[in-house]
């Protein structure tokens, strides 16, 4: 087995946000494995096989990557953003648990620009102090766990970033999350809806917690919730470094 | 005023983790402003003035960048990691508040690979589920706020990343943080000490919460605390995507 698996982050969309490290891995690959829209971002070339699969088959996809590496292929598993933030790295390690030869695999994780940090940069510095990143999807955890974490993040005074705030199959969960936040935080706290950051379709909207509606988010949106201290300066918003 | 300020993240140290976006900004700059070790990472060239300053003068540094831009200079403010995560972006917006001409400034924030994500990639996927990023320094916030946030992050079941865990001037704070965590979490929870990630001096150490000692961290370390679900597979550790 002289193959390898590199689990890489392609960043939020703009090619100028892909690290040279990740570009070099893609140049050296024989196979690219990932969710259809992310694999589409990789340029085709002779000698490179693209394996694009649908959403919600992360474990099958991870298993395919390990199978290919075991046959000596050089495999890049692509995620958008960073592979360790609600993306493919954990799925590959989960698939690795089922392999008796797990120590033999040559695996590397390569970080990328995750959506919340690209979104925060566009807004200003809304995550300028302590913050929590929460996956709002209840695909893999009970909704009560999401609510429990929202309350603790709010009570701890954390800014927050929400991934997967709203899906077609569960359109109500983000509305429920807003209700929980309204129970815990002042209505003036700003919320930022950053859609498709760094792409041609980028859209950033700002609302207060009191004004925010579930329709402001969709599957391609990362939501950032400020704190009671977050404030506007010029066209930007930031959360101050100091807590008095 | 045709100058600009770009607040950029240089990533954790390896030049292969600097985005092309940031490299292009550095190529276009007339001035680079930042903390000494970060400015040292920028190559000197004719037409580029380097303004390196000591730590703990973030606001002065931010003011200098705005002054230079107001004179028409093209200024890059450098942070390590990501500029929006416990770095220079919030300081520049704070300095901007004092400027009556604040709407006129051409300011852009460019994301970078933040230390916790570079560290997580080396470890496996310890932040593979919901997580909180906490600055342990009490330079700019009371220590009681740090303790309050540690308790809520632990009770919420978040993995955690600690920036600035320990400094020469306050060597005791990280020991106190460990005590707080021991009150809240099982002793088997793994803690990862990632020092100088992606540089020649990189060192990753793993301990359980019960075993961890304050000396395992220093100023150049980012500390990652897993959850009760975090587990080893082969040479890696990951926090599973699922919560049952």
CSV table of C-alpha atoms in Angstrom, one decimal, chain B residues 79-234:
chain,number,residue,atom,x,y,z
B,79,UNK,CA,-1.7,38.6,11.9
B,80,UNK,CA,-0.7,35.1,12.2
B,81,UNK,CA,-3.6,32.6,11.7
B,82,UNK,CA,-6.8,34.4,10.9
B,83,UNK,CA,-7.1,38.2,11.5
B,84,UNK,CA,-10.6,37.8,13.0
B,85,UNK,CA,-9.7,35.2,15.6
B,86,UNK,CA,-8.1,36.9,18.6
B,87,UNK,CA,-6.0,39.0,16.2
B,88,UNK,CA,-5.8,42.4,14.5
B,89,UNK,CA,-9.2,42.8,12.8
B,90,UNK,CA,-11.1,43.8,15.9
B,91,UNK,CA,-8.3,46.3,16.9
B,92,UNK,CA,-8.4,48.0,13.5
B,93,UNK,CA,-12.2,48.5,13.8
B,94,UNK,CA,-11.8,49.7,17.3
B,95,UNK,CA,-9.3,52.3,16.1
B,96,UNK,CA,-11.6,53.2,13.2
B,97,UNK,CA,-14.3,54.3,15.7
B,98,UNK,CA,-12.1,57.3,16.6
B,99,UNK,CA,-12.0,58.5,13.0
B,100,UNK,CA,-14.6,61.0,11.8
B,101,UNK,CA,-13.8,60.0,8.2
B,102,UNK,CA,-14.5,56.3,9.0
B,103,UNK,CA,-16.8,55.7,6.1
B,104,UNK,CA,-14.1,56.8,3.6
B,105,UNK,CA,-11.6,54.1,4.5
B,106,UNK,CA,-11.1,51.3,2.0
B,107,UNK,CA,-10.7,48.3,4.4
B,108,UNK,CA,-10.8,44.7,3.6
B,109,UNK,CA,-10.3,41.6,5.9
B,110,UNK,CA,-8.8,38.6,4.3
B,111,UNK,CA,-9.2,35.3,6.2
B,112,UNK,CA,-6.4,32.9,7.0
B,113,UNK,CA,-5.8,29.4,8.4
B,114,UNK,CA,-6.3,29.9,12.1
B,115,UNK,CA,-4.1,28.0,14.6
B,116,UNK,CA,-6.9,25.7,16.0
B,117,UNK,CA,-7.8,24.4,12.5
B,118,UNK,CA,-4.2,23.8,11.6
B,119,UNK,CA,-3.7,22.0,14.9
B,120,UNK,CA,-6.9,20.0,14.5
B,121,UNK,CA,-5.7,18.8,11.1
B,122,UNK,CA,-2.5,17.5,12.6
B,123,UNK,CA,-4.4,15.7,15.4
B,124,UNK,CA,-7.1,14.2,13.2
B,125,UNK,CA,-10.6,15.8,13.6
B,126,UNK,CA,-10.9,16.7,17.3
B,127,UNK,CA,-13.2,19.6,16.5
B,128,UNK,CA,-15.3,17.3,14.3
B,129,UNK,CA,-18.4,18.4,16.2
B,130,UNK,CA,-19.6,21.6,17.8
B,131,UNK,CA,-16.8,23.5,19.4
B,132,UNK,CA,-15.9,26.8,21.2
B,133,UNK,CA,-12.8,29.0,20.7
B,134,UNK,CA,-11.7,30.8,23.9
B,135,UNK,CA,-8.9,33.3,24.5
B,136,UNK,CA,-7.6,32.3,27.9
B,137,UNK,CA,-5.7,35.6,28.3
B,138,UNK,CA,-7.2,37.9,30.9
B,139,UNK,CA,-5.4,41.0,29.4
B,140,UNK,CA,-8.7,42.3,28.1
B,141,UNK,CA,-11.3,40.6,30.2
B,142,UNK,CA,-11.7,39.6,33.8
B,143,UNK,CA,-10.6,36.1,34.7
B,144,UNK,CA,-14.1,35.4,36.0
B,145,UNK,CA,-15.5,35.8,32.5
B,146,UNK,CA,-13.0,33.2,31.3
B,147,UNK,CA,-14.1,30.8,34.0
B,148,UNK,CA,-17.8,31.4,33.2
B,149,UNK,CA,-17.2,30.6,29.6
B,150,UNK,CA,-15.2,27.5,30.3
B,151,UNK,CA,-18.0,26.1,32.5
B,152,UNK,CA,-20.7,26.8,29.8
B,153,UNK,CA,-18.6,25.3,27.0
B,154,UNK,CA,-18.0,22.2,29.1
B,155,UNK,CA,-21.6,21.9,30.2
B,156,UNK,CA,-22.8,22.4,26.6
B,157,UNK,CA,-20.6,19.4,25.5
B,158,UNK,CA,-18.5,21.6,23.2
B,159,UNK,CA,-15.0,20.6,22.2
B,160,UNK,CA,-12.7,23.6,22.9
B,161,UNK,CA,-9.7,25.4,21.5
B,162,UNK,CA,-7.7,27.7,23.8
B,163,UNK,CA,-5.7,30.6,22.4
B,164,UNK,CA,-3.0,32.3,24.5
B,165,UNK,CA,-3.2,29.6,27.2
B,166,UNK,CA,-0.2,30.7,29.2
B,167,UNK,CA,2.0,33.7,29.3
B,168,UNK,CA,5.2,34.6,31.2
B,169,UNK,CA,3.4,37.4,33.1
B,170,UNK,CA,0.5,35.1,34.2
B,171,UNK,CA,1.8,31.6,34.4
B,172,UNK,CA,-1.0,30.4,36.7
B,173,UNK,CA,-4.1,31.0,34.6
B,174,UNK,CA,-3.8,27.8,32.5
B,175,UNK,CA,-3.5,25.7,35.7
B,176,UNK,CA,-6.7,27.3,37.0
B,177,UNK,CA,-8.4,26.6,33.7
B,178,UNK,CA,-7.5,22.9,34.0
B,179,UNK,CA,-8.9,22.9,37.5
B,180,UNK,CA,-12.2,24.3,36.3
B,181,UNK,CA,-12.4,21.7,33.5
B,182,UNK,CA,-11.7,18.9,36.0
B,183,UNK,CA,-14.7,20.0,37.9
B,184,UNK,CA,-16.9,19.8,34.8
B,185,UNK,CA,-15.6,17.0,32.7
B,186,UNK,CA,-14.5,13.3,33.0
B,187,UNK,CA,-10.7,12.9,33.6
B,188,UNK,CA,-10.5,10.7,30.5
B,189,UNK,CA,-11.2,13.6,28.1
B,190,UNK,CA,-8.2,14.0,25.9
B,191,UNK,CA,-6.3,17.3,25.6
B,192,UNK,CA,-4.0,18.1,22.8
B,193,UNK,CA,-1.1,20.6,23.1
B,194,UNK,CA,-0.2,21.8,19.6
B,195,UNK,CA,2.9,24.0,19.6
B,196,UNK,CA,4.2,26.0,16.7
B,197,UNK,CA,2.1,24.0,14.2
B,198,UNK,CA,3.3,23.8,10.6
B,199,UNK,CA,6.8,25.2,11.6
B,200,UNK,CA,10.1,23.4,12.1
B,201,UNK,CA,9.5,23.5,15.8
B,202,UNK,CA,6.1,21.8,15.6
B,203,UNK,CA,5.3,19.6,18.6
B,204,UNK,CA,2.0,17.8,19.3
B,205,UNK,CA,1.4,16.3,22.7
B,206,UNK,CA,-1.6,14.4,24.0
B,207,UNK,CA,-2.7,13.9,27.6
B,208,UNK,CA,-5.9,13.1,29.4
B,209,UNK,CA,-7.5,15.9,31.4
B,210,UNK,CA,-6.5,14.1,34.6
B,211,UNK,CA,-2.8,14.0,33.5
B,212,UNK,CA,-2.5,17.4,31.9
B,213,UNK,CA,-0.2,19.9,33.6
B,214,UNK,CA,0.2,23.7,33.1
B,215,UNK,CA,3.8,23.3,31.8
B,216,UNK,CA,2.5,21.4,28.7
B,217,UNK,CA,1.4,24.8,27.3
B,218,UNK,CA,3.3,28.0,26.5
B,219,UNK,CA,2.7,31.2,24.5
B,220,UNK,CA,3.1,29.4,21.2
B,221,UNK,CA,0.7,26.5,22.0
B,222,UNK,CA,-2.9,26.2,21.0
B,223,UNK,CA,-4.7,23.8,23.3
B,224,UNK,CA,-7.6,21.6,22.1
B,225,UNK,CA,-9.9,19.9,24.5
B,226,UNK,CA,-11.9,17.0,23.2
B,227,UNK,CA,-15.2,15.8,24.5
B,228,UNK,CA,-16.2,12.6,26.3
B,229,UNK,CA,-16.9,11.2,22.8
B,230,UNK,CA,-13.4,12.0,21.3
B,231,UNK,CA,-11.5,8.8,20.5
B,232,UNK,CA,-8.4,7.4,19.0
B,233,UNK,CA,-8.2,5.6,15.7
B,234,UNK,CA,-4.7,4.6,14.4
